[in-house]
Short mmCIF file of C-alpha atoms and ligand atoms in Angstrom, two decimals:
data_model
loop_
_atom_site.label_atom_id
_atom_site.label_comp_id
_atom_site.label_asym_id
_atom_site.label_seq_id
_atom_site.Cartn_x
_atom_site.Cartn_y
_atom_site.Cartn_z
CA UNK A 13 -11.79 14.48 27.46
CA UNK A 14 -12.75 11.00 26.38
CA UNK A 15 -12.02 8.17 28.71
CA UNK A 16 -10.55 5.57 26.41
CA UNK A 17 -8.68 2.82 28.15
CA UNK A 18 -6.76 0.00 26.53
CA UNK A 19 -8.93 -3.09 26.15
CA UNK A 20 -6.96 -5.16 28.66
CA UNK A 21 -7.36 -2.55 31.38
CA UNK A 22 -10.99 -2.11 30.71
CA UNK A 23 -11.85 -5.79 30.70
CA UNK A 24 -9.86 -6.58 33.82
CA UNK A 25 -11.09 -3.51 35.67
CA UNK A 26 -14.64 -4.37 34.75
CA UNK A 27 -14.79 -8.14 34.53
CA UNK A 28 -18.55 -8.11 34.40
CA UNK A 29 -18.75 -5.54 31.69
CA UNK A 30 -18.61 -7.86 28.71
CA UNK A 31 -21.59 -7.11 26.56
CA UNK A 32 -23.31 -5.32 29.45
CA UNK A 33 -26.27 -7.59 29.08
CA UNK A 34 -27.84 -6.56 32.36
CA UNK A 35 -26.78 -2.94 32.61
CA UNK A 36 -27.37 -1.71 29.07
CA UNK A 37 -30.06 -3.70 27.32
CA UNK A 38 -31.22 -0.51 25.63
CA UNK A 39 -28.36 -0.43 23.18
CA UNK A 40 -29.50 -3.56 21.36
CA UNK A 41 -26.32 -3.79 19.33
CA UNK A 42 -25.83 -6.72 16.92
CA UNK A 43 -23.24 -8.13 16.81
CA UNK A 44 -22.71 -7.65 20.53
CA UNK A 45 -19.44 -5.75 21.09
CA UNK A 46 -16.68 -6.93 23.44
CA UNK A 47 -17.00 -4.08 25.91
CA UNK A 48 -19.90 -1.70 26.32
CA UNK A 49 -19.50 0.82 29.14
CA UNK A 50 -22.40 3.23 29.61
CA UNK A 51 -21.12 6.66 30.65
CA UNK A 52 -22.52 9.36 32.85
CA UNK A 53 -24.55 12.03 31.14
CA UNK A 54 -27.10 12.53 28.43
CA UNK A 55 -25.11 11.59 25.40
CA UNK A 56 -24.74 13.48 22.14
CA UNK A 57 -27.47 15.16 20.14
CA UNK A 58 -27.00 15.51 16.39
CA UNK A 59 -28.05 18.90 15.06
CA UNK A 60 -27.95 20.67 11.67
CA UNK A 61 -24.54 22.01 12.79
CA UNK A 62 -22.99 18.58 13.44
CA UNK A 63 -19.87 18.06 11.32
CA UNK A 64 -18.01 14.81 10.64
CA UNK A 65 -14.27 15.41 11.07
CA UNK A 66 -11.99 12.90 9.37
CA UNK A 67 -8.47 13.07 10.69
CA UNK A 68 -6.89 10.75 8.15
CA UNK A 69 -6.48 11.93 4.56
CA UNK A 70 -6.55 8.49 3.00
CA UNK A 71 -9.26 7.86 0.43
CA UNK A 72 -10.63 5.04 2.61
CA UNK A 73 -11.07 7.26 5.66
CA UNK A 74 -12.64 10.05 3.60
CA UNK A 75 -15.07 7.57 2.05
CA UNK A 76 -16.07 6.32 5.49
CA UNK A 77 -16.81 9.90 6.52
CA UNK A 78 -19.02 10.30 3.44
CA UNK A 79 -20.68 6.97 4.14
CA UNK A 80 -21.56 8.04 7.68
CA UNK A 81 -22.90 11.31 6.33
CA UNK A 82 -25.14 9.44 3.89
CA UNK A 83 -26.39 7.08 6.62
CA UNK A 84 -27.41 10.07 8.75
CA UNK A 85 -28.77 11.77 5.64
CA UNK A 86 -31.19 14.57 6.32
CA UNK A 87 -32.22 13.18 9.69
CA UNK A 88 -30.25 15.81 11.65
CA UNK A 89 -30.68 18.83 9.38
CA UNK A 90 -31.72 20.01 5.94
CA UNK A 91 -28.51 18.58 4.43
CA UNK A 92 -26.48 15.49 5.32
CA UNK A 93 -23.69 16.40 7.79
CA UNK A 94 -20.63 18.04 6.24
CA UNK A 95 -17.42 16.02 6.14
CA UNK A 96 -14.27 18.02 6.89
CA UNK A 97 -10.61 17.36 7.64
CA UNK A 98 -9.89 17.34 11.36
CA UNK A 99 -8.36 20.43 12.96
CA UNK A 100 -5.03 20.05 14.72
CA UNK A 101 -6.59 20.78 18.10
CA UNK A 102 -9.76 18.72 18.12
CA UNK A 103 -12.80 20.94 17.91
CA UNK A 104 -15.47 20.34 20.48
CA UNK A 105 -18.67 19.00 19.05
CA UNK A 106 -18.93 16.91 15.98
CA UNK A 107 -18.19 13.33 15.12
CA UNK A 108 -14.49 12.52 14.90
CA UNK A 109 -13.07 9.65 12.88
CA UNK A 110 -9.41 9.01 13.49
CA UNK A 111 -6.78 6.36 12.98
CA UNK A 112 -4.60 5.41 15.92
CA UNK A 113 -2.19 2.60 16.76
CA UNK A 114 -4.81 0.02 17.75
CA UNK A 115 -3.44 -3.42 16.92
CA UNK A 116 -6.60 -5.37 16.15
CA UNK A 117 -6.95 -5.09 12.36
CA UNK A 118 -10.74 -4.73 12.43
CA UNK A 119 -11.12 -3.32 15.94
CA UNK A 120 -12.40 0.11 16.95
CA UNK A 121 -13.21 2.27 19.94
CA UNK A 122 -16.33 4.38 19.98
CA UNK A 123 -16.86 7.06 22.60
CA UNK A 124 -20.03 9.09 22.89
CA UNK A 125 -20.07 12.10 25.21
CA UNK A 126 -22.27 15.16 25.33
CA UNK A 127 -19.57 17.16 23.56
CA UNK A 128 -18.39 14.76 20.87
CA UNK A 129 -18.52 11.33 19.29
CA UNK A 130 -15.15 9.75 18.55
CA UNK A 131 -14.46 6.62 16.53
CA UNK A 132 -10.83 5.53 16.59
CA UNK A 133 -9.33 2.50 14.92
CA UNK A 134 -5.99 1.13 13.76
CA UNK A 135 -7.23 0.69 10.21
CA UNK A 136 -10.05 1.94 7.99
CA UNK A 137 -11.98 -1.33 8.34
CA UNK A 138 -12.25 -0.70 12.08
CA UNK A 139 -13.49 2.85 11.48
CA UNK A 140 -16.16 1.42 9.21
CA UNK A 141 -17.31 -1.04 11.89
CA UNK A 142 -17.36 1.78 14.43
CA UNK A 143 -19.60 3.70 12.04
CA UNK A 144 -21.95 0.69 11.80
CA UNK A 145 -22.12 0.52 15.60
CA UNK A 146 -22.89 4.24 15.77
CA UNK A 147 -25.59 3.69 13.16
CA UNK A 148 -27.27 1.15 15.44
CA UNK A 149 -27.11 3.62 18.35
CA UNK A 150 -29.19 6.01 16.27
CA UNK A 151 -32.96 5.47 16.09
CA UNK A 152 -34.17 2.95 13.50
CA UNK A 153 -36.11 5.75 11.84
CA UNK A 154 -32.95 7.15 10.27
CA UNK A 155 -33.10 4.18 7.88
CA UNK A 156 -36.56 5.16 6.71
CA UNK A 157 -36.36 7.35 3.64
CA UNK A 158 -40.09 7.91 3.47
CA UNK A 159 -40.34 9.41 6.96
CA UNK A 160 -40.19 13.22 7.23
CA UNK A 161 -36.90 14.38 8.70
CA UNK A 162 -38.47 16.28 11.60
CA UNK A 163 -40.11 13.05 12.77
CA UNK A 164 -36.66 11.58 13.27
CA UNK A 165 -35.54 14.23 15.73
CA UNK A 166 -34.02 14.75 18.18
CA UNK A 167 -31.28 12.36 17.14
CA UNK A 168 -29.83 11.43 20.48
CA UNK A 169 -26.95 8.97 20.91
CA UNK A 170 -26.52 7.50 24.40
CA UNK A 171 -23.30 8.22 26.32
CA UNK A 172 -21.13 5.15 26.08
CA UNK A 173 -17.66 3.78 25.49
CA UNK A 174 -17.41 0.70 23.27
CA UNK A 175 -14.21 -1.26 22.63
CA UNK A 176 -14.61 -3.97 20.05
CA UNK A 177 -13.03 -6.39 17.62
CA UNK A 178 -14.22 -9.57 15.88
CA UNK A 179 -13.74 -13.20 16.81
CA UNK A 180 -13.10 -14.36 13.22
CA UNK A 181 -11.32 -12.94 10.22
CA UNK A 182 -13.82 -14.50 7.78
CA UNK A 183 -17.43 -13.48 8.34
CA UNK A 184 -19.19 -14.41 5.18
CA UNK A 185 -22.39 -14.67 3.25
CA UNK A 186 -22.80 -16.59 -0.01
CA UNK A 187 -25.32 -15.83 -2.70
CA UNK A 188 -26.19 -18.39 -5.38
CA UNK A 189 -26.74 -16.28 -8.49
CA UNK A 190 -26.62 -19.38 -10.72
CA UNK A 191 -29.88 -21.18 -9.91
CA UNK A 192 -31.71 -17.87 -10.09
CA UNK A 193 -29.96 -14.79 -11.37
CA UNK A 194 -29.82 -11.62 -9.27
CA UNK A 195 -29.08 -8.26 -10.84
CA UNK A 196 -26.20 -5.94 -9.97
CA UNK A 197 -28.59 -3.73 -7.99
CA UNK A 198 -29.90 -6.73 -6.07
CA UNK A 199 -26.37 -7.82 -5.19
CA UNK A 200 -25.62 -4.26 -4.06
CA UNK A 201 -28.67 -4.31 -1.84
CA UNK A 202 -27.48 -7.57 -0.27
CA UNK A 203 -24.05 -5.99 0.27
CA UNK A 204 -25.67 -3.00 1.95
CA UNK A 205 -27.65 -5.22 4.29
CA UNK A 206 -24.84 -7.59 5.26
CA UNK A 207 -22.46 -4.69 5.89
CA UNK A 208 -24.75 -3.37 8.64
CA UNK A 209 -23.95 -6.53 10.59
CA UNK A 210 -20.19 -6.32 9.98
CA UNK A 211 -19.89 -9.23 7.55
CA UNK A 212 -16.78 -8.94 5.40
CA UNK A 213 -17.00 -11.60 2.67
CA UNK A 214 -19.55 -12.12 -0.08
CA UNK A 215 -18.95 -15.38 -1.88
CA UNK A 216 -20.68 -15.35 -5.27
CA UNK A 217 -21.63 -18.77 -6.66
CA UNK A 218 -21.18 -17.73 -10.29
CA UNK A 219 -21.71 -20.96 -12.22
CA UNK A 220 -23.77 -24.09 -11.83
CA UNK A 221 -25.77 -26.51 -13.94
CA UNK A 222 -28.53 -23.98 -14.52
CA UNK A 223 -26.48 -20.95 -15.49
CA UNK A 224 -23.13 -19.33 -16.15
CA UNK A 225 -23.21 -15.79 -14.72
CA UNK A 226 -19.93 -14.06 -15.51
CA UNK A 227 -18.61 -12.91 -18.84
CA UNK A 228 -15.47 -14.77 -20.00
CA UNK A 229 -14.16 -12.98 -23.05
CA UNK A 230 -12.23 -15.96 -24.39
CA UNK A 231 -15.28 -18.26 -24.13
CA UNK A 232 -18.21 -15.99 -25.03
CA UNK A 233 -20.80 -18.73 -25.41
CA UNK A 234 -20.67 -19.41 -21.66
CA UNK A 235 -22.85 -16.41 -20.99
CA UNK A 236 -24.50 -16.05 -24.40
CA UNK A 237 -25.92 -19.54 -24.22
CA UNK A 238 -25.05 -20.85 -20.75
CA UNK A 239 -26.34 -17.70 -19.05
CA UNK A 240 -29.63 -17.62 -20.92
CA UNK A 241 -31.83 -19.46 -18.46
CA UNK A 242 -32.28 -20.47 -14.81
CA UNK A 243 -34.29 -22.81 -12.60
CA UNK A 244 -37.85 -22.92 -13.88
CA UNK A 245 -36.86 -21.68 -17.34
CA UNK A 246 -36.72 -17.92 -16.72
CA UNK A 247 -34.38 -15.72 -18.76
CA UNK A 248 -31.37 -15.96 -16.41
CA UNK A 249 -28.70 -13.34 -16.99
CA UNK A 250 -25.04 -12.65 -16.31
CA UNK A 251 -22.61 -9.95 -15.21
CA UNK A 252 -20.34 -8.37 -17.76
CA UNK A 253 -16.79 -8.02 -16.51
CA UNK A 254 -17.44 -4.30 -16.02
CA UNK A 255 -20.47 -5.09 -13.87
CA UNK A 256 -18.50 -7.62 -11.85
CA UNK A 257 -15.89 -4.92 -11.21
CA UNK A 258 -18.67 -2.55 -10.19
CA UNK A 259 -19.85 -5.10 -7.62
CA UNK A 260 -16.29 -5.50 -6.32
CA UNK A 261 -15.87 -1.74 -5.91
CA UNK A 262 -19.22 -1.41 -4.15
CA UNK A 263 -18.25 -4.25 -1.81
CA UNK A 264 -14.79 -2.79 -1.17
CA UNK A 265 -16.36 0.50 -0.05
CA UNK A 266 -18.18 -1.56 2.59
CA UNK A 267 -15.03 -3.51 3.53
CA UNK A 268 -16.42 -6.65 1.97
CA UNK A 269 -14.26 -8.90 -0.16
CA UNK A 270 -15.93 -10.64 -3.10
CA UNK A 271 -14.92 -14.30 -3.35
CA UNK A 272 -15.75 -15.69 -6.80
CA UNK A 273 -16.73 -19.34 -7.20
CA UNK A 274 -16.70 -21.31 -10.41
CA UNK A 275 -17.95 -24.72 -9.36
CA UNK A 276 -16.06 -27.64 -10.98
CA UNK A 277 -15.71 -30.40 -12.08
CA UNK A 278 -19.38 -31.05 -11.23
CA UNK A 279 -22.23 -28.54 -11.34
CA UNK A 280 -21.02 -27.60 -14.83
CA UNK A 281 -23.94 -28.31 -17.12
CA UNK A 282 -24.16 -24.67 -18.25
CA UNK A 283 -20.58 -24.87 -19.54
CA UNK A 284 -21.15 -28.32 -21.04
CA UNK A 285 -24.19 -26.94 -22.88
CA UNK A 286 -22.22 -23.98 -24.20
CA UNK A 287 -19.19 -25.84 -25.60
CA UNK A 288 -19.52 -29.33 -27.08
CA UNK A 289 -15.75 -29.89 -26.84
CA UNK A 290 -15.84 -29.83 -23.05
CA UNK A 291 -17.85 -33.07 -23.09
CA UNK A 292 -16.07 -36.44 -23.31
CA UNK A 293 -18.36 -37.47 -26.18
CA UNK A 294 -17.98 -34.11 -27.92
CA UNK A 295 -21.73 -33.47 -27.77
CA UNK A 296 -23.17 -30.35 -26.16
CA UNK A 297 -25.64 -31.01 -23.35
CA UNK A 298 -29.09 -29.40 -23.34
CA UNK A 299 -29.59 -26.44 -21.01
CA UNK A 300 -30.93 -27.50 -17.61
CA UNK A 301 -33.62 -25.80 -15.56
CA UNK A 302 -34.39 -28.42 -12.88
CA UNK A 303 -32.90 -28.78 -9.39
CA UNK A 304 -31.19 -32.17 -9.39
CA UNK A 305 -27.49 -32.25 -8.48
CA UNK A 306 -24.53 -34.53 -9.25
CA UNK A 307 -25.18 -35.41 -12.90
CA UNK A 308 -22.68 -33.18 -14.69
CA UNK A 309 -18.88 -33.18 -14.83
CA UNK A 310 -16.20 -31.68 -17.01
CA UNK A 311 -14.24 -34.17 -19.11
CA UNK A 312 -11.26 -34.44 -16.76
CA UNK A 313 -9.12 -36.46 -19.17
CA UNK A 314 -9.20 -33.95 -22.03
CA UNK A 315 -6.53 -31.27 -22.28
CA UNK A 316 -8.98 -28.67 -23.53
CA UNK A 317 -10.67 -28.82 -20.13
CA UNK A 318 -7.55 -27.38 -18.49
CA UNK A 319 -7.11 -24.70 -21.17
CA UNK A 320 -10.72 -23.74 -20.49
CA UNK A 321 -10.15 -23.58 -16.74
CA UNK A 322 -6.94 -21.64 -17.17
CA UNK A 323 -8.73 -19.01 -19.26
CA UNK A 324 -11.65 -18.74 -16.85
CA UNK A 325 -9.47 -18.47 -13.75
CA UNK A 326 -7.11 -16.00 -15.45
CA UNK A 327 -9.88 -13.65 -16.54
CA UNK A 328 -11.69 -13.69 -13.20
CA UNK A 329 -8.52 -13.56 -11.10
CA UNK A 330 -7.39 -10.46 -13.00
CA UNK A 331 -10.56 -8.64 -11.89
CA UNK A 332 -10.59 -9.91 -8.31
CA UNK A 333 -8.63 -8.28 -5.45
CA UNK A 334 -9.32 -11.19 -3.05
CA UNK A 335 -6.45 -13.63 -2.68
CA UNK A 336 -8.97 -16.46 -2.93
CA UNK A 337 -10.60 -18.30 -5.82
CA UNK A 338 -13.32 -20.81 -4.97
CA UNK A 339 -13.28 -23.90 -7.19
CA UNK A 340 -16.36 -25.60 -5.75
CA UNK A 341 -15.54 -29.30 -5.96
CA UNK A 342 -18.80 -30.50 -4.39
CA UNK A 343 -21.07 -33.42 -5.26
CA UNK A 344 -19.20 -35.11 -8.08
CA UNK A 345 -20.89 -38.43 -8.70
CA UNK A 346 -19.66 -39.42 -12.15
CA UNK A 347 -15.86 -39.58 -11.63
CA UNK A 348 -13.68 -42.10 -9.82
CA UNK A 349 -12.00 -40.86 -6.62
CA UNK A 350 -8.65 -40.96 -8.44
CA UNK A 351 -9.92 -38.87 -11.35
CA UNK A 352 -11.40 -36.39 -8.92
CA UNK A 353 -8.25 -35.97 -6.83
CA UNK A 354 -6.06 -35.59 -9.94
CA UNK A 355 -8.42 -32.92 -11.22
CA UNK A 356 -8.44 -30.92 -7.98
CA UNK A 357 -4.65 -31.03 -7.71
CA UNK A 358 -4.20 -29.85 -11.27
CA UNK A 359 -6.73 -27.06 -10.88
CA UNK A 360 -5.07 -25.98 -7.65
CA UNK A 361 -1.87 -25.41 -9.64
CA UNK A 362 -3.77 -23.35 -12.19
CA UNK A 363 -5.30 -21.21 -9.46
CA UNK A 364 -1.88 -20.68 -7.88
CA UNK A 365 -0.37 -19.78 -11.24
CA UNK A 366 -2.81 -16.85 -11.32
CA UNK A 367 -1.75 -15.71 -7.87
CA UNK A 368 -4.71 -17.02 -5.93
CA UNK A 369 -5.31 -19.58 -3.19
CA UNK A 370 -7.95 -22.27 -3.44
CA UNK A 371 -11.16 -22.38 -1.49
CA UNK A 372 -13.22 -25.53 -1.99
CA UNK A 373 -16.22 -27.33 -0.52
CA UNK A 374 -15.23 -30.03 1.95
CA UNK A 375 -15.05 -32.78 -0.70
CA UNK A 376 -11.63 -31.47 -1.79
CA UNK A 377 -9.99 -32.70 1.44
CA UNK A 378 -8.61 -35.99 -0.05
CA UNK A 379 -6.48 -34.03 -2.54
CA UNK A 380 -2.99 -32.78 -1.65
CA UNK A 381 -3.80 -29.26 -0.52
CA UNK A 382 -1.38 -26.37 -0.66
CA UNK A 383 -0.72 -24.55 2.61
CA UNK A 384 -3.25 -21.78 3.07
CA UNK A 385 -6.09 -23.58 1.28
CA UNK A 386 -9.52 -22.93 2.76
CA UNK A 387 -11.95 -25.80 3.07
CA UNK A 388 -15.61 -24.87 3.43
CA UNK A 389 -17.22 -27.42 5.70
CA UNK A 390 -20.86 -27.95 4.73
CA UNK A 391 -21.88 -31.61 5.11
CA UNK A 392 -23.44 -32.17 8.53
CA UNK A 393 -22.21 -35.77 8.68
CA UNK A 394 -18.70 -34.96 7.43
CA UNK A 395 -15.56 -34.29 9.40
CA UNK A 396 -13.00 -31.61 8.63
CA UNK A 397 -10.25 -33.52 10.47
CA UNK A 398 -8.48 -34.65 7.28
CA UNK A 399 -8.41 -31.12 5.89
CA UNK A 400 -7.15 -29.68 9.17
CA UNK A 401 -4.41 -32.29 9.43
CA UNK A 402 -3.19 -31.15 6.00
CA UNK A 403 -2.88 -27.60 7.22
CA UNK A 404 -6.04 -26.27 5.58
CA UNK A 405 -8.13 -23.73 7.44
CA UNK A 406 -11.85 -24.18 7.81
CA UNK A 407 -14.69 -21.89 6.84
CA UNK A 408 -17.64 -23.25 8.79
CA UNK A 409 -20.90 -23.43 6.83
CA UNK A 410 -22.40 -26.60 8.22
CA UNK A 411 -25.72 -27.00 6.41
CA UNK A 412 -27.96 -27.82 9.37
CA UNK A 413 -27.00 -24.53 11.04
CA UNK A 414 -25.67 -22.08 8.48
CA UNK A 415 -27.60 -22.79 5.24
CA UNK A 416 -30.07 -19.96 4.84
CA UNK A 417 -31.99 -21.84 2.14
CA UNK A 418 -33.24 -24.39 4.69
CA UNK A 419 -36.86 -23.91 5.75
CA UNK A 420 -37.57 -22.47 9.20
CA UNK A 421 -40.24 -25.09 9.82
CA UNK A 422 -42.57 -27.33 7.84
CA UNK A 423 -44.85 -24.43 7.00
CA UNK A 424 -42.16 -22.27 5.34
CA UNK A 425 -43.44 -21.86 1.76
CA UNK A 426 -40.01 -21.67 0.09
CA UNK A 427 -36.65 -23.27 0.76
CA UNK A 428 -35.33 -26.80 1.05
CA UNK A 429 -35.10 -29.10 4.06
CA UNK A 430 -32.64 -31.82 3.15
CA UNK A 431 -30.29 -30.85 6.01
CA UNK A 432 -32.80 -29.63 8.60
CA UNK A 433 -35.50 -27.16 9.40
CA UNK A 434 -33.57 -24.28 10.97
CA UNK A 435 -35.44 -22.02 13.35
CA UNK A 436 -33.79 -18.75 14.35
CA UNK A 437 -32.66 -20.24 17.63
CA UNK A 438 -30.97 -23.16 15.80
CA UNK A 439 -29.08 -20.75 13.60
CA UNK A 440 -27.79 -18.89 16.67
CA UNK A 441 -27.22 -21.50 19.35
CA UNK A 442 -24.13 -23.32 18.11
CA UNK A 443 -20.39 -22.82 18.16
CA UNK A 444 -18.40 -23.25 14.93
CA UNK A 445 -15.51 -24.54 17.05
CA UNK A 446 -17.72 -27.30 18.40
CA UNK A 447 -19.33 -28.73 15.26
CA UNK A 448 -17.09 -31.75 14.82
CA UNK A 449 -14.31 -33.41 16.74
CA UNK A 450 -10.93 -32.29 15.50
CA UNK A 451 -11.77 -28.65 14.92
CA UNK A 452 -10.54 -26.08 17.31
CA UNK A 453 -10.77 -22.34 17.29
CA UNK A 454 -7.31 -22.03 15.77
CA UNK A 455 -8.22 -24.14 12.71
CA UNK A 456 -11.16 -21.90 11.91
CA UNK A 457 -10.84 -19.10 9.42
CA UNK A 458 -14.41 -18.18 10.23
CA UNK A 459 -18.06 -18.73 9.38
CA UNK A 460 -20.15 -18.23 6.28
CA UNK A 461 -23.89 -18.43 5.67
CA UNK A 462 -24.67 -19.68 2.13
CA UNK A 463 -28.02 -19.07 0.49
CA UNK A 464 -28.80 -21.39 -2.41
CA UNK A 465 -31.46 -20.20 -4.78
CA UNK A 466 -33.13 -23.29 -6.26
CA UNK A 467 -36.45 -22.18 -4.72
CA UNK A 468 -35.72 -18.46 -4.33
CA UNK A 469 -36.84 -16.55 -7.37
CA UNK A 470 -36.62 -12.98 -6.08
CA UNK A 471 -34.75 -10.77 -3.65
CA UNK A 472 -37.84 -10.79 -1.44
CA UNK A 473 -37.45 -14.56 -1.15
CA UNK A 474 -33.74 -14.21 -0.38
CA UNK A 475 -34.43 -11.64 2.32
CA UNK A 476 -37.16 -13.77 3.89
CA UNK A 477 -34.75 -16.69 4.29
CA UNK A 478 -31.73 -14.58 5.28
CA UNK A 479 -33.41 -12.33 7.82
CA UNK A 480 -33.07 -12.78 10.66
CA UNK A 481 -30.88 -15.91 10.50
CA UNK A 482 -28.03 -14.14 8.71
CA UNK A 483 -27.94 -11.68 11.58
CA UNK A 484 -27.53 -14.60 14.00
CA UNK A 485 -24.61 -15.97 11.98
CA UNK A 486 -23.08 -12.48 11.81
CA UNK A 487 -23.04 -12.38 15.60
CA UNK A 488 -21.44 -15.84 15.74
CA UNK A 489 -18.71 -14.54 13.45
CA UNK A 490 -18.04 -11.41 15.47
CA UNK A 491 -18.90 -11.89 19.13
CA UNK A 492 -16.90 -13.90 21.64
CA UNK A 493 -18.44 -17.30 22.24
CA UNK A 494 -18.75 -16.76 25.99
CA UNK A 495 -20.70 -13.57 25.40
CA UNK A 496 -23.58 -15.12 23.48
CA UNK A 497 -26.86 -16.25 25.05
CA UNK A 498 -29.99 -16.96 23.06
CA UNK A 499 -32.31 -15.51 25.71
CA UNK A 500 -30.51 -12.21 25.56
CA UNK A 501 -29.91 -12.24 21.79
CA UNK A 502 -33.57 -12.70 20.99
CA UNK A 503 -34.36 -9.50 22.92
CA UNK A 504 -31.79 -7.53 20.96
CA UNK A 505 -32.94 -9.12 17.73
CA UNK A 506 -36.52 -8.13 18.48
CA UNK A 507 -35.35 -4.54 18.77
CA UNK A 508 -34.03 -4.75 15.20
CA UNK A 509 -37.53 -5.37 13.84
CA UNK A 510 -38.22 -1.65 13.28
CA UNK A 511 -34.82 -1.28 11.59
CA UNK A 512 -35.58 -4.20 9.25
CA UNK A 513 -38.92 -2.61 8.47
CA UNK A 514 -37.37 0.81 7.87
CA UNK A 515 -34.85 -0.80 5.52
CA UNK A 516 -37.69 -2.46 3.63
CA UNK A 517 -36.45 -5.97 4.46
CA UNK A 518 -38.94 -8.78 3.93
CA UNK A 519 -38.07 -10.69 7.11
CA UNK A 520 -39.43 -13.76 8.86
CA UNK A 521 -41.23 -12.77 12.06
CA UNK A 522 -40.18 -15.79 14.09
CA UNK A 523 -42.56 -16.43 16.97
CA UNK A 524 -39.57 -17.00 19.26
CA UNK A 525 -38.43 -13.38 18.91
CA UNK A 526 -40.12 -10.49 20.80
CA UNK A 527 -40.38 -8.14 17.79
CA UNK A 528 -40.84 -4.50 18.61
C1 LIG B 865 -25.52 -28.42 -1.40
C2 LIG B 865 -25.16 -28.42 -2.87
C3 LIG B 865 -25.77 -27.26 -3.63
C4 LIG B 865 -27.24 -27.09 -3.28
C5 LIG B 865 -27.37 -26.93 -1.78
C6 LIG B 865 -28.82 -26.78 -1.36
C7 LIG B 865 -23.40 -27.74 -1.66
C8 LIG B 865 -22.06 -27.29 -1.27
N1 LIG B 865 -23.73 -28.29 -2.81
O1 LIG B 865 -24.47 -27.60 -0.87
O2 LIG B 865 -25.62 -27.48 -5.00
O3 LIG B 865 -27.74 -25.96 -3.92
O4 LIG B 865 -26.82 -28.01 -1.08
O5 LIG B 865 -28.99 -26.62 0.00
#
């Protein structure tokens, strides 16, 4: 019989149990859960007979069962574990996934005993996060496809009870597919990797000066011409609408919401090169393959500009389950403040007319913002106070902490350093609620780690900049602030080295981390 106590009882009965940093360093979980209670006994051993029982018949729950089976793969037996509906009286043995009345929308309880593993959650998302925690309790070798199955055994999971839920609703990563294009398979790989660390948003920066990356059927030259190059002059690329939908479905299966961004009115050279009529002088701009910013802007006083935006937002919104549409709004240097504010307010109406809410970079704050707007705070010297006072919620991406394209130190061969050099410790040791006066926990929607690709020409480059700093940001998004300590985190992070290696991640072996 599993001992599963309500969270409140467990935390008050065991005030020192949070994170179990002293008692259970062996678990090395990232992000650190709220409550980790080691149990008596040897834990559970997976065998060829282990079955995954899914109590709920929903498609989501069944998919999570299949996902767990594919993560375990042939590590426990000649075939991945079978996935079966749960029996009415719970069978001993096996891994049980079940939905209960837990209130926390992304929370879960994981219990490992010698006789059974149980993951219970109020909603499928929580089951999925419980599965990711279980995955980290299994040896890193399970991730290694090239290793013979018998070398992975015995697959022993330590006896433990974990009760967990995240700090923030928005735990994001952003990938700039405009400066350099990344294929559908590369985006899927990024989704796979970020899902291990319980991130739940992937913001795709789909258009910038150097490239337009999503098919718009009513404006076909955007991709035909505007998608034909990238920084440095390479061939670029774009997603067809079918491919974009494929990415969304892949993300959804990992409980990740895709947030599309079409940056405007600046960062629009690819559109201005594709359609002469979007320029105030009616002349198409040449394609651009450099890395300057701030030189381009849509012609905000022409009506065709708003027909264009309406078409683009309509087509993308129709494919996108997220309630959000990111309109960029950053670094506009060629418009007056009045022109800029009028533009943002008009575009906000367009976005709303297609059933979505605006997300924008922090420059949009001077505009009249609709309730529920998200402002993404990125400028280290800026203040989100104005946005917060208008009722906007903040996604914290402050560049000197959360930008994954910043160099680690002066010797990092790729990346930028305009905001800072960001060592792993710098990316971990900060609190999003403490970045600027005027922000409090309640104004924060969450955190997001953007990776801009001016200098990143391949997925290997992206991985080198993202790992391990993205993992640090993932913990900031999930774990309670009072449970995080760099000295302890770096030990756990070091234990993820073999897992990174097994997953084939090209990661930065920071000297400050005791890599195993
Ligand atoms: C800025 C700029 C981007 C750059 C990035 C590089 C924002 C929001 N606008 O961040 O265009 O790619 O810095 O770090």
